[in-house]
Short mmCIF file of C-alpha atoms in Angstrom, two decimals:
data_model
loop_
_atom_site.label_atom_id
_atom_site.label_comp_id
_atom_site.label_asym_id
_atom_site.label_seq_id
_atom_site.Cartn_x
_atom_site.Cartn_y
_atom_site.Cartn_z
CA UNK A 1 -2.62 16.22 -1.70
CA UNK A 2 0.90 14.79 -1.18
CA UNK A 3 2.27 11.69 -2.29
CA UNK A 4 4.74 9.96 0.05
CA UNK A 5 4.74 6.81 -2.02
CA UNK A 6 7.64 3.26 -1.68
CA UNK A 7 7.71 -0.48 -2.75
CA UNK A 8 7.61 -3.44 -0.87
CA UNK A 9 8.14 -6.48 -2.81
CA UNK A 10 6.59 -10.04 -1.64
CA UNK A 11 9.42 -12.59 -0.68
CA UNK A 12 9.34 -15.51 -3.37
CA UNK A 13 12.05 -17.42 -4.94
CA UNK A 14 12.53 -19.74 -8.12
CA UNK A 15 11.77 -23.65 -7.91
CA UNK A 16 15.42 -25.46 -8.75
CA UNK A 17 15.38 -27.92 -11.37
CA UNK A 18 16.84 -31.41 -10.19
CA UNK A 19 15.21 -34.18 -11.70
CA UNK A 20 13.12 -34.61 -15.04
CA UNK A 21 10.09 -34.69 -12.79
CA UNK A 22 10.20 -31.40 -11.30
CA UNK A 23 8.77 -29.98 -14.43
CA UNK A 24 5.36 -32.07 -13.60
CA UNK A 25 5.12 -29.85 -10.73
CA UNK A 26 4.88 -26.33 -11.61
CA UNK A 27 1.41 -26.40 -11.07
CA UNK A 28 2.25 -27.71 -7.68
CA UNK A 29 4.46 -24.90 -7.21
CA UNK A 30 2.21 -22.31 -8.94
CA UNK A 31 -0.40 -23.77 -6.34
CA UNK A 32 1.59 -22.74 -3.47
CA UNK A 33 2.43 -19.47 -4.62
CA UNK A 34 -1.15 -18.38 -4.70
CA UNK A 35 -1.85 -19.43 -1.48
CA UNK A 36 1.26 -17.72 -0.04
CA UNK A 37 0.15 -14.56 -2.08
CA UNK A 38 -3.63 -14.93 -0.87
CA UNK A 39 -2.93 -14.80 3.11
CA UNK A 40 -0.67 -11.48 2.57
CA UNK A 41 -3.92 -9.67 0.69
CA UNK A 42 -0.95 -8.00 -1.75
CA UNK A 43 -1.46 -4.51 -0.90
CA UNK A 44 2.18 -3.31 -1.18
CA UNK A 45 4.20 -2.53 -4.09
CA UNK A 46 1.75 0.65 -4.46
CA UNK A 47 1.37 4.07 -4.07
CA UNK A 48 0.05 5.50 -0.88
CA UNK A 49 -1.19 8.91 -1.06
CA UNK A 50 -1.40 11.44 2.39
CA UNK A 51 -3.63 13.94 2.64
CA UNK A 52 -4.99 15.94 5.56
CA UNK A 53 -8.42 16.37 4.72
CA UNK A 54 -8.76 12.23 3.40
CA UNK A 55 -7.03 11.20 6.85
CA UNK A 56 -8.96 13.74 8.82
CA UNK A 57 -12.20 12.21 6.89
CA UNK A 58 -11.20 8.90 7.66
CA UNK A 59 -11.20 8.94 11.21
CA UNK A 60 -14.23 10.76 11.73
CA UNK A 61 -16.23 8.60 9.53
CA UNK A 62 -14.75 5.38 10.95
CA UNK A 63 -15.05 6.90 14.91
CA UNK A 64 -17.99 4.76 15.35
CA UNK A 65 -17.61 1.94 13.65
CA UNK A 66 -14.29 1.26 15.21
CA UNK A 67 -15.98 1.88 19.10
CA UNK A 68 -19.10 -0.59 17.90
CA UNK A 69 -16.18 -3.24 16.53
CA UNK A 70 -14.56 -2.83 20.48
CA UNK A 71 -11.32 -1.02 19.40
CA UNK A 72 -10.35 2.34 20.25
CA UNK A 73 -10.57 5.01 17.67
CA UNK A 74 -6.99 6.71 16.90
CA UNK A 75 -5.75 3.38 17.09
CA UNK A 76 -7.04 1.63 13.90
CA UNK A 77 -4.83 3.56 10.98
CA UNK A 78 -6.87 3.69 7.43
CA UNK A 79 -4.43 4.68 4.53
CA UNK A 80 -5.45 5.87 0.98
CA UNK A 81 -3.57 3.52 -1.79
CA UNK A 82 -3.36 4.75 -5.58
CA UNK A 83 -5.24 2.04 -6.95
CA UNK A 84 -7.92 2.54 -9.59
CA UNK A 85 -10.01 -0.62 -8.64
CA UNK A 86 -12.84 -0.67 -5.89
CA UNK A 87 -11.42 -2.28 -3.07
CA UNK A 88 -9.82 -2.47 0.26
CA UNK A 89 -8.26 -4.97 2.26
CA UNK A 90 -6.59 -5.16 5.21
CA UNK A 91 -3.19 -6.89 5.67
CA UNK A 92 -2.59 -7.33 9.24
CA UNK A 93 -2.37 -5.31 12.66
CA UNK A 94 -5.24 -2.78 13.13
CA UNK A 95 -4.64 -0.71 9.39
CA UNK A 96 -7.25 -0.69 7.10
CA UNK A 97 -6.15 -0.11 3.15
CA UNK A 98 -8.46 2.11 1.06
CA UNK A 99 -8.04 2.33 -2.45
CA UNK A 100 -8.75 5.55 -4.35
CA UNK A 101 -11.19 3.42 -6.46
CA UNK A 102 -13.31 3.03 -3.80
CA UNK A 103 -13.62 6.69 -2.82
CA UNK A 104 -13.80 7.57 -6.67
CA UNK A 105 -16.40 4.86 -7.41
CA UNK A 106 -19.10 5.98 -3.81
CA UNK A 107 -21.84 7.88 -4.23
CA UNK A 108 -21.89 8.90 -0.97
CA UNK A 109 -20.49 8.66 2.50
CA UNK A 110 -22.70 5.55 3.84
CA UNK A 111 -21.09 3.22 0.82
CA UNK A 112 -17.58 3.90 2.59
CA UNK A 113 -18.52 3.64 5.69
CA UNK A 114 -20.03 0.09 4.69
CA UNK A 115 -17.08 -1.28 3.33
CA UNK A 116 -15.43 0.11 6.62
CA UNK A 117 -17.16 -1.95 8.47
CA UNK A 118 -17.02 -4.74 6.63
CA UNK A 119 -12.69 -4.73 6.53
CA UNK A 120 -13.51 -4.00 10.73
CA UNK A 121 -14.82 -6.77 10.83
CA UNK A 122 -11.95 -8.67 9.03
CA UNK A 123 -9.67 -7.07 11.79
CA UNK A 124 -11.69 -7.50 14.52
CA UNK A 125 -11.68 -11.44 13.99
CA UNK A 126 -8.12 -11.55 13.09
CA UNK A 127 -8.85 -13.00 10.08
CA UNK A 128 -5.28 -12.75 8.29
CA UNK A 129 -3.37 -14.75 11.11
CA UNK A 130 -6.45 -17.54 10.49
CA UNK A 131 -5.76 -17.26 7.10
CA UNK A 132 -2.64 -17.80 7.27
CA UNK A 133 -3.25 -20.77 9.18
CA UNK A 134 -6.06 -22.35 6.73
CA UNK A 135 -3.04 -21.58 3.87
CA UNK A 136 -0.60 -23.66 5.69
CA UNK A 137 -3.42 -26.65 6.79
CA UNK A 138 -3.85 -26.08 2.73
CA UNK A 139 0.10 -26.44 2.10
CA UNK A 140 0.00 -29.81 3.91
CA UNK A 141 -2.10 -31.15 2.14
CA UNK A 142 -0.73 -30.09 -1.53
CA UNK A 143 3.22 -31.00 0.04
CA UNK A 144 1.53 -34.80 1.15
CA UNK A 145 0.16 -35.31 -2.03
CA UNK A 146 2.78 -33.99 -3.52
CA UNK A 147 5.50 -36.44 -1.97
CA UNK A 148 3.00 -39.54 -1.93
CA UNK A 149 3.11 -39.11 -5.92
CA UNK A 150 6.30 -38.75 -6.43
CA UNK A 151 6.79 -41.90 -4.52
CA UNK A 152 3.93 -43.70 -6.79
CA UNK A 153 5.41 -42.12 -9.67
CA UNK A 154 9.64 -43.35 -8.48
CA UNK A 155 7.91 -46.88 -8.27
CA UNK A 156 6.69 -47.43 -11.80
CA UNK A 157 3.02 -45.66 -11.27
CA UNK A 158 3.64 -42.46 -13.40
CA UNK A 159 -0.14 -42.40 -13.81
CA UNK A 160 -1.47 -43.22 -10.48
CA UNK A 161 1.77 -40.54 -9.33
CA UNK A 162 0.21 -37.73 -11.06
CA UNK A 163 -3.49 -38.45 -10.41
CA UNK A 164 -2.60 -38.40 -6.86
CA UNK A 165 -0.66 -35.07 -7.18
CA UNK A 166 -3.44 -33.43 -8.96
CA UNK A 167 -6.21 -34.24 -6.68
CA UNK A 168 -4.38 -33.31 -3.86
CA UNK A 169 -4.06 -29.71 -5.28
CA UNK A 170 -7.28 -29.39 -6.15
CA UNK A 171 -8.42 -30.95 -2.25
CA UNK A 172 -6.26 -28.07 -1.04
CA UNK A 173 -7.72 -25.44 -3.04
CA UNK A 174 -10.88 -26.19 -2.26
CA UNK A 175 -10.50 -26.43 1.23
CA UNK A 176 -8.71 -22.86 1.38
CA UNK A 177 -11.06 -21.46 -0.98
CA UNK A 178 -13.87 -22.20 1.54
CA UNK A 179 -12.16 -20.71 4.43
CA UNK A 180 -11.57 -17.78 2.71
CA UNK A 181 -15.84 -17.65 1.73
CA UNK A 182 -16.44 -18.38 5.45
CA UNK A 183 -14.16 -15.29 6.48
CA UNK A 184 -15.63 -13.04 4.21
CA UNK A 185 -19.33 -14.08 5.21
CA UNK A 186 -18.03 -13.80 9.04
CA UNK A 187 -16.78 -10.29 8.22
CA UNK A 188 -20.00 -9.33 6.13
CA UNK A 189 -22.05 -10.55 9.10
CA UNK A 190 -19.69 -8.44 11.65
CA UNK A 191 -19.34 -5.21 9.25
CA UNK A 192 -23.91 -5.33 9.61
CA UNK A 193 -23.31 -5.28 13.70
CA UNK A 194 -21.34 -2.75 13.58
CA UNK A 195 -23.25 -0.56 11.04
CA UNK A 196 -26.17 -1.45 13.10
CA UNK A 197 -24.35 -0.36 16.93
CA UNK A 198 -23.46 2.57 15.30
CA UNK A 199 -27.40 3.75 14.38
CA UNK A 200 -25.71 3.53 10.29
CA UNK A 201 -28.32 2.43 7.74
CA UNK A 202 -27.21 -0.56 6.00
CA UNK A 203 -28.48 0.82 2.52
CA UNK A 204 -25.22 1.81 1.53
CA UNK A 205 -23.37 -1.88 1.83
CA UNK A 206 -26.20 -3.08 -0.04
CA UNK A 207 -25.43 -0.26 -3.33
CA UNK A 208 -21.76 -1.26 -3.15
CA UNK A 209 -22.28 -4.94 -3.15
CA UNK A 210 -24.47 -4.47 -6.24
CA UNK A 211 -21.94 -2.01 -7.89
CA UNK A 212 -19.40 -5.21 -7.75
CA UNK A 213 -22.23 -7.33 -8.76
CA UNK A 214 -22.78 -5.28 -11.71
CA UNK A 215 -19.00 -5.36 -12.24
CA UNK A 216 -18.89 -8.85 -12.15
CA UNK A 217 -21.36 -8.48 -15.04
CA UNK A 218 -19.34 -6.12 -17.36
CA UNK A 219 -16.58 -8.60 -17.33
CA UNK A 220 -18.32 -11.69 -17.56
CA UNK A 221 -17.05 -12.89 -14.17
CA UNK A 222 -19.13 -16.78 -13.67
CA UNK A 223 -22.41 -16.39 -11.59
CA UNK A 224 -22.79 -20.05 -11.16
CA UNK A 225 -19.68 -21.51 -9.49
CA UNK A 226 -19.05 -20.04 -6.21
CA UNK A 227 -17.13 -22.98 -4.90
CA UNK A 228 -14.00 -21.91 -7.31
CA UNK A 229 -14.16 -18.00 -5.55
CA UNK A 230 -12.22 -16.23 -2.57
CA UNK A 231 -15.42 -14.69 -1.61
CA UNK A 232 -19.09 -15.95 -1.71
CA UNK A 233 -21.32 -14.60 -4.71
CA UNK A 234 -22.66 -11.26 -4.67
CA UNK A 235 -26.14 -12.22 -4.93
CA UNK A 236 -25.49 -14.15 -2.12
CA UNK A 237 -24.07 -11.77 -0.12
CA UNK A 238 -26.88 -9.20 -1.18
CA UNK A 239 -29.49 -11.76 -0.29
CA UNK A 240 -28.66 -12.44 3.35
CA UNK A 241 -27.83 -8.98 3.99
CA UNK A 242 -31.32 -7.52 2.87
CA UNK A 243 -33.01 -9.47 5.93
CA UNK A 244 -30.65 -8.52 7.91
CA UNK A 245 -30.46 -4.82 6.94
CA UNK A 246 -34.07 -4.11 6.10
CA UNK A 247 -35.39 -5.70 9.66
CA UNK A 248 -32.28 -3.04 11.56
CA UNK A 249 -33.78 0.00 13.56
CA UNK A 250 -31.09 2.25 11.74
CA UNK A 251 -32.45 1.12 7.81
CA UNK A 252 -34.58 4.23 7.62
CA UNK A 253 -31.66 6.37 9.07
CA UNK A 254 -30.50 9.47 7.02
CA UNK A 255 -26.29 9.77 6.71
CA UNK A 256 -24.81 12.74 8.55
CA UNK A 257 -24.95 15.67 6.05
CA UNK A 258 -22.15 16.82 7.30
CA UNK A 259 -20.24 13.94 6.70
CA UNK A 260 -21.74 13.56 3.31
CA UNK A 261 -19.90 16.92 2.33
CA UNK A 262 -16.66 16.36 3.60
CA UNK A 263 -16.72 12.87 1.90
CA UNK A 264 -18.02 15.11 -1.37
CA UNK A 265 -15.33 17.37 -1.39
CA UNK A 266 -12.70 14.44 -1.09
CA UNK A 267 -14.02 12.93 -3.40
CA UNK A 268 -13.50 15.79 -6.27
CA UNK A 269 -10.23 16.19 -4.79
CA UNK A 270 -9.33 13.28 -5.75
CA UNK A 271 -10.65 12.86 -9.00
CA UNK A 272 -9.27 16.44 -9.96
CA UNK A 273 -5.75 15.05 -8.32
CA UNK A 274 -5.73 11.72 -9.91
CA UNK A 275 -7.75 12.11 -13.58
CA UNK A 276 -7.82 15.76 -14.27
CA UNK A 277 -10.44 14.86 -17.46
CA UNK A 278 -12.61 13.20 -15.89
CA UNK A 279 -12.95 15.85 -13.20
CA UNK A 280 -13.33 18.60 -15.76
CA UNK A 281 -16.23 16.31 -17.58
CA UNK A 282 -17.91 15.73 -14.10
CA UNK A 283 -17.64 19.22 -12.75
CA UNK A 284 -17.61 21.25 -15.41
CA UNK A 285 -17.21 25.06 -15.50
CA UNK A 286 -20.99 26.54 -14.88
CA UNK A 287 -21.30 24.19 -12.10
CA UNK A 288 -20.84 27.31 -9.08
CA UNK A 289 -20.32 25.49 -5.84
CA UNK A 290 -17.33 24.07 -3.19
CA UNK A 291 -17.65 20.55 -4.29
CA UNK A 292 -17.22 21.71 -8.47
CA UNK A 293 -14.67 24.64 -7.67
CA UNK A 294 -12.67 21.69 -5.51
CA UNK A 295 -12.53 19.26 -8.24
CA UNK A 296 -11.22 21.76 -11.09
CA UNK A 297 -8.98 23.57 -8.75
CA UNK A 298 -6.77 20.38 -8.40
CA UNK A 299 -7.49 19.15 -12.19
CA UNK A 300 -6.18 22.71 -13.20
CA UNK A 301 -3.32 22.22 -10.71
CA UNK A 302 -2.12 19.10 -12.40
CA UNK A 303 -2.72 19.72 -15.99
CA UNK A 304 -0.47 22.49 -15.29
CA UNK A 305 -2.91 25.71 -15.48
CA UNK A 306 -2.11 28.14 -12.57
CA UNK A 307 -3.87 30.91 -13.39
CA UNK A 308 -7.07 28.63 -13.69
CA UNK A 309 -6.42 26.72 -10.74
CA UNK A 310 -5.92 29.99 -8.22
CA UNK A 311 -8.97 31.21 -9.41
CA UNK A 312 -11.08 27.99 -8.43
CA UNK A 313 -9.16 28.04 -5.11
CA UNK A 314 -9.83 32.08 -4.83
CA UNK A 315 -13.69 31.55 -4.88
CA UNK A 316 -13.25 28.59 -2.02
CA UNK A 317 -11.30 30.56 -0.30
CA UNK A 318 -13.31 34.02 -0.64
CA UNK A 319 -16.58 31.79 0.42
CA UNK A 320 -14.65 29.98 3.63
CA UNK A 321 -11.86 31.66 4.90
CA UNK A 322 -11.21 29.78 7.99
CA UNK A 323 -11.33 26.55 6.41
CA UNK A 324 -7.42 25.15 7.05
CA UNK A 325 -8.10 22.92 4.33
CA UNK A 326 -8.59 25.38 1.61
CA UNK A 327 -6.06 27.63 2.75
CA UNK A 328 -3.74 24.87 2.63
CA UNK A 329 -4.54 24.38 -1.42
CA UNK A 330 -3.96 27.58 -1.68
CA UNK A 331 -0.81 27.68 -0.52
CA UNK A 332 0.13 24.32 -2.18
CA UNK A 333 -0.70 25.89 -5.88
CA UNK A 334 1.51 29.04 -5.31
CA UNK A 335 4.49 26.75 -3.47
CA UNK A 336 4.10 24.56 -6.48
CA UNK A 337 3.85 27.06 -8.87
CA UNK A 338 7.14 28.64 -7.72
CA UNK A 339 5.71 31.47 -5.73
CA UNK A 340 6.75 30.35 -2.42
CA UNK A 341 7.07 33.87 -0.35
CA UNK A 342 3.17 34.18 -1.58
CA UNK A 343 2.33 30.86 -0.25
CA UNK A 344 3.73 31.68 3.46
CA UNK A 345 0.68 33.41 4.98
CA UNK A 346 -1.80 31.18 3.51
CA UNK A 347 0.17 28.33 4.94
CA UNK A 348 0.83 29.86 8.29
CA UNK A 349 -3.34 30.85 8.79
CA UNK A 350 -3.94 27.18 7.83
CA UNK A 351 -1.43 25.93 10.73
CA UNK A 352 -2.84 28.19 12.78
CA UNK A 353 -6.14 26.90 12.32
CA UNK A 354 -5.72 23.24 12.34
CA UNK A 355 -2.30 23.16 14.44
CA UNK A 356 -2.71 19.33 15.16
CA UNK A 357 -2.26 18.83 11.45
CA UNK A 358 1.34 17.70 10.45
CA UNK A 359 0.81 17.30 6.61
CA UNK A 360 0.08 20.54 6.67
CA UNK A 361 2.57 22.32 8.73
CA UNK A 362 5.12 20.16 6.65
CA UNK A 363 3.87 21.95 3.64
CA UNK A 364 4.56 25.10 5.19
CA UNK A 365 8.14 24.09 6.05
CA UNK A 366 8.71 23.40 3.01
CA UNK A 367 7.50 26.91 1.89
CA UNK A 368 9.59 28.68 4.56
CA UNK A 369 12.97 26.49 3.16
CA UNK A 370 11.78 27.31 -0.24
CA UNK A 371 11.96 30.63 -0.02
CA UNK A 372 15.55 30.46 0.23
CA UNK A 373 15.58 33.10 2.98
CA UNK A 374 17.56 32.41 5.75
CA UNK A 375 15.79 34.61 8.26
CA UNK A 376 13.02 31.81 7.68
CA UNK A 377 14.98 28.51 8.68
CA UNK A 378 14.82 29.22 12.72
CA UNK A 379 10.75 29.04 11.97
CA UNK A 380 11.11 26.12 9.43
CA UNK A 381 12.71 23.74 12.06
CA UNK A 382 10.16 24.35 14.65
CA UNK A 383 7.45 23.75 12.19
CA UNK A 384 9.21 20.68 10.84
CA UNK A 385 10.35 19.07 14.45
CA UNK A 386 6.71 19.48 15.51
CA UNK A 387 5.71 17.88 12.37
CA UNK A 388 7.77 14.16 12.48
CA UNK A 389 6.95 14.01 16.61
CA UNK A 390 2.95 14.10 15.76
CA UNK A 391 3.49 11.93 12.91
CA UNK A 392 4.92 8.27 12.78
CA UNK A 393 5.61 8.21 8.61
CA UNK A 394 6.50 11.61 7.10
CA UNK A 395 9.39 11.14 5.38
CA UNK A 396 9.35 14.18 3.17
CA UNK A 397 9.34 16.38 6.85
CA UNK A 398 12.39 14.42 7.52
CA UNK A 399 13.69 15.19 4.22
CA UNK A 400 13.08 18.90 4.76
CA UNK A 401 14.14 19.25 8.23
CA UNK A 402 17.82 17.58 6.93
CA UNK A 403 18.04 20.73 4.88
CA UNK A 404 17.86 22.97 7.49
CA UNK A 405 20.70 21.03 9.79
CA UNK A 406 22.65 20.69 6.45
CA UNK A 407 21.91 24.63 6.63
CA UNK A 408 23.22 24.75 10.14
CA UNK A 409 26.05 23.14 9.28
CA UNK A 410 25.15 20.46 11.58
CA UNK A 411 25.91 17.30 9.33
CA UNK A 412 25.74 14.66 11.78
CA UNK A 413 21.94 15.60 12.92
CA UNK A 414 21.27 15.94 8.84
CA UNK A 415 22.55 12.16 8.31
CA UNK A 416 20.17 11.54 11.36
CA UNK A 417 16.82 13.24 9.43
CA UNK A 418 18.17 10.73 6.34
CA UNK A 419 18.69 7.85 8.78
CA UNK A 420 14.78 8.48 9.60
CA UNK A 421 13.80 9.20 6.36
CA UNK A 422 15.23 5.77 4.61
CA UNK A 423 14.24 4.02 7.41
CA UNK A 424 10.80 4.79 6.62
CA UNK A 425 11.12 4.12 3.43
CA UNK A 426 12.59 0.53 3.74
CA UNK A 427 15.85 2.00 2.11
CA UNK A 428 17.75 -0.24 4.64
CA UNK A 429 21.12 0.12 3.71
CA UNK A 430 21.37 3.59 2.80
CA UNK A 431 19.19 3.79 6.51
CA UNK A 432 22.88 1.89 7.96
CA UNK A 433 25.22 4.49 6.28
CA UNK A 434 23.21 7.33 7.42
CA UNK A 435 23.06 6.25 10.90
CA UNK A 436 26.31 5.56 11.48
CA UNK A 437 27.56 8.23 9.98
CA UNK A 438 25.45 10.07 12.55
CA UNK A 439 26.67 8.18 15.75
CA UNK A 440 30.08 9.40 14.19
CA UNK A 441 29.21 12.91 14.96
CA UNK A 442 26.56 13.15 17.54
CA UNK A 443 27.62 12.68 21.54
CA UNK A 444 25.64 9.97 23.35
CA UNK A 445 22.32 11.41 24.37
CA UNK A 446 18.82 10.65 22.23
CA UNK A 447 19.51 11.59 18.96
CA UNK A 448 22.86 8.98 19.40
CA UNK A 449 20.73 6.18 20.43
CA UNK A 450 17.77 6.65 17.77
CA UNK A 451 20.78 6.67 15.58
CA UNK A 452 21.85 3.21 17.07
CA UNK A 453 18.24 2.30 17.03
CA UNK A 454 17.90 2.47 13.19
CA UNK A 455 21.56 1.00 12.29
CA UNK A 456 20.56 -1.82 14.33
CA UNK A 457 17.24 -1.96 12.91
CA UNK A 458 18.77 -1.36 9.14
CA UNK A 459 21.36 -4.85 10.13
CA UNK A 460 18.84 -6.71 10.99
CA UNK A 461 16.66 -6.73 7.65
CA UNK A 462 19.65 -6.77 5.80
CA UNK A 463 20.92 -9.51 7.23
CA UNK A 464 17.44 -11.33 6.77
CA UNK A 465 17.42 -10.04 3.54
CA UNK A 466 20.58 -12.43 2.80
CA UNK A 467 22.66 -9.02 1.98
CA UNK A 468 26.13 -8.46 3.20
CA UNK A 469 26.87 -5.92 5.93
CA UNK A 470 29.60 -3.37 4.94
#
């Protein structure tokens, strides 16, 4: 499991002192800024983590929810976050954000696949551009109040001002607070269609909403006032979806076993990746099967054990030898242990095998350059070219696949693989410099235009940015 990981930080500013007043309203202000930071769902600012396997699961668990919700599977994206909380969001356009929480916090398959439906729904009724609109009905109303106190308050009526400017915040609040209940209730009801169209048992959204319920608990979150939440109750939500789910045709339906194993397997493969102890307490040695030998493979692999960690991955491997998946992890361990040459036919046999995978085959373009044998590079690039055309954000290919022009001697095409790579990364202005300094040396044809593509691109959010253009 790779992490490909950047920052994108929230626009905001600072509130300029001009009168004695303006201190009254940072609560105003503070008001505002939540609203603002409610209709963007913060997602950014966090680590995304890529993984074949998790993506691969993704989609085919998702398939068809996403034909039941009326969109077109491949075209909703669903990407993994590093976040240790059980949650996911979505934040705009048809991408769904997952957070590792989630997966590490499911007992099985048909609690993802609820929440999946439930964000669907969220996308399916466009529910952050209406957000954003009940934010900025909200805003009114907090920037009226706001400037009929001050006027109270600049005729005498410092009381009556402030009264005025408080109530108005807390009219605004309330009425965005109960758009935001009615959108979660709308995608609740929308996630149970779709569960439903798809022949899914609605057991599993009924667990997860009592897991939060119980987390709600644990932290003493209030029960009793659900007029001051962003979302309605959990018992509330609970208790409309048991009629609903318990009078569906697909309640009694089992989950697809299949699915179920994959979603097992991903599961201890994250846990091993991201809390190595807690993967060794929950699949601990003496426990003989994929899911167990997954899960300490990767905790081995991160606490730094190699010899431990090849021989998990040697009984996976030994037991499933056509599995890309495996052979990839394989591969990764000895790369990342500094055995490269060893890694190569592991890596190859798992391109091979799943040859529509890019993560992969950039893994094994990275082994080839790794090597530091030349007679590999020719075999490298084709891998790695392959790799960024099937996928849209792969920076580290991009990063790799600059070696090998470097390699070439072919500078102008390696400022072109940076160009992509800091575009990707919202690395704007070292995106500029790249680019140009790629138009500099490439002749007009494609790779000069992408090249003008992303300088122009890079200017532009600069330049909105407020930065100067060197």
């Amino acid at each position: 499991m790779r992490r490909f990981s950047w920052t994108v930080h929230l626009a905001g500013g600072k509130v300029a002192t001009m009168t004695r007043l303006s201190q009254r309203f940072t609560a105003v202000a503070a008001l505002l800024a939540l609203l603002s930071a409610l209709t963007v769902r913060p997602a950014m600012a966090q680590q995304f983590l890529r993984d074949a396997e998790t993506e691969a699961l993704f989609e085919d668990i998702a398939a068809p929810l996403v034909e039941a919700a009326g969109m077109r599977p491949g075209n909703v994206e669903f990407v993994l976050i590093n976040d240790d909380s059980i949650n996911a969001f979505v934040a705009g356009g048809q991408r769904v954000y997952i957070h590792s929480g989630l997966i590490a916090s499911s007992d099985h398959v048909g609690q993802l696949q609820a929440v999946i439906a439930h964000e669907l729904g969220h996308v399916a009724g466009g529910h952050i551009i209406r957000l954003q609109s009940g934010a900025s009905n909200a805003t009114a109303i907090s920037i009226a109040s706001l400037i009929l106190g001050g006027l109270a308050m600049a005729a005498g009526g410092g009381e009556a001002g402030m009264g005025a400017m408080m109530l108005g915040q807390q009219v605004a609040m309330a009425q965005f607070l109960s758009f935001s209940r009615t959108q979660e209730t709308s995608a609740d009801i929308a996630g149970a269609t779709y569960l439903s169209k798809a022949g899914l048992s609605g057991r599993g959204s009924l667990e997860f909403f009592k897991k939060l319920q119980n987390q709600e608990y644990r932290y003493a979150i209030p029960q009793d006032n659900g007029y001051a939440r962003t979302h309605p109750m959990s018992s509330e939500r609970i208790s409309y979806l048991t009629n609903l789910y318990e009078e569906d045709a697909a309640w009694q339906n089992p989950y697809d076993a299949d699915l179920e194993a994959r979603f097992q397997r991903v599961k201890a493969k994250l846990i091993g990746y991201l809390d190595p102890p807690r993967a060794l307490r929950d699949y601990p040695r003496g426990q003989d099967n994929e899911i167990a030998h997954t899960a300490r493979a990767y905790a081995y692999h991160q606490g730094a054990y190699p010899a431990e960690a090849m021989s998990e991955v040697e009984a996976l491997v030994a037991a499933n030898p056509a599995d890309p998946y495996l052979l990839e992890l394989k591969g990764q361990i000895l790369l990342e242990s500094g055995k490269p040459v060893e890694a190569l036919d592991p890596l190859r046999r798992a391109v091979e095998l799943a040859p529509d995978e890019p993560l992969i085959a950039t893994t094994f373009g990275h082994a080839l350059i790794a090597t530091e044998d030349e007679s590999h590079f020719a075999e490298a690039k084709q891998v790695l070219r392959r790799a960024v055309v099937q996928d849209e954000y792969n920076p580290f290919a991009w990063y790799q696949l600059g070696i090998i022009y470097d390699r070439e001697g072919d500078s102008a095409r390696a400022a072109l693989a940076s160009a992509e790579r800091f575009h990707m990364l919202g690395q704007h202005r070292l995106a500029l410099s790249s680019a140009r300094m790629a138009m500099g040396g490439i002749p007009q044809g494609p790779d000069w235009l992408r090249a003008q593509d992303i300088a122009m691109v890079s200017e532009h959010e600069l330049k909105k940015a407020g930065e100067e253009i060197r």
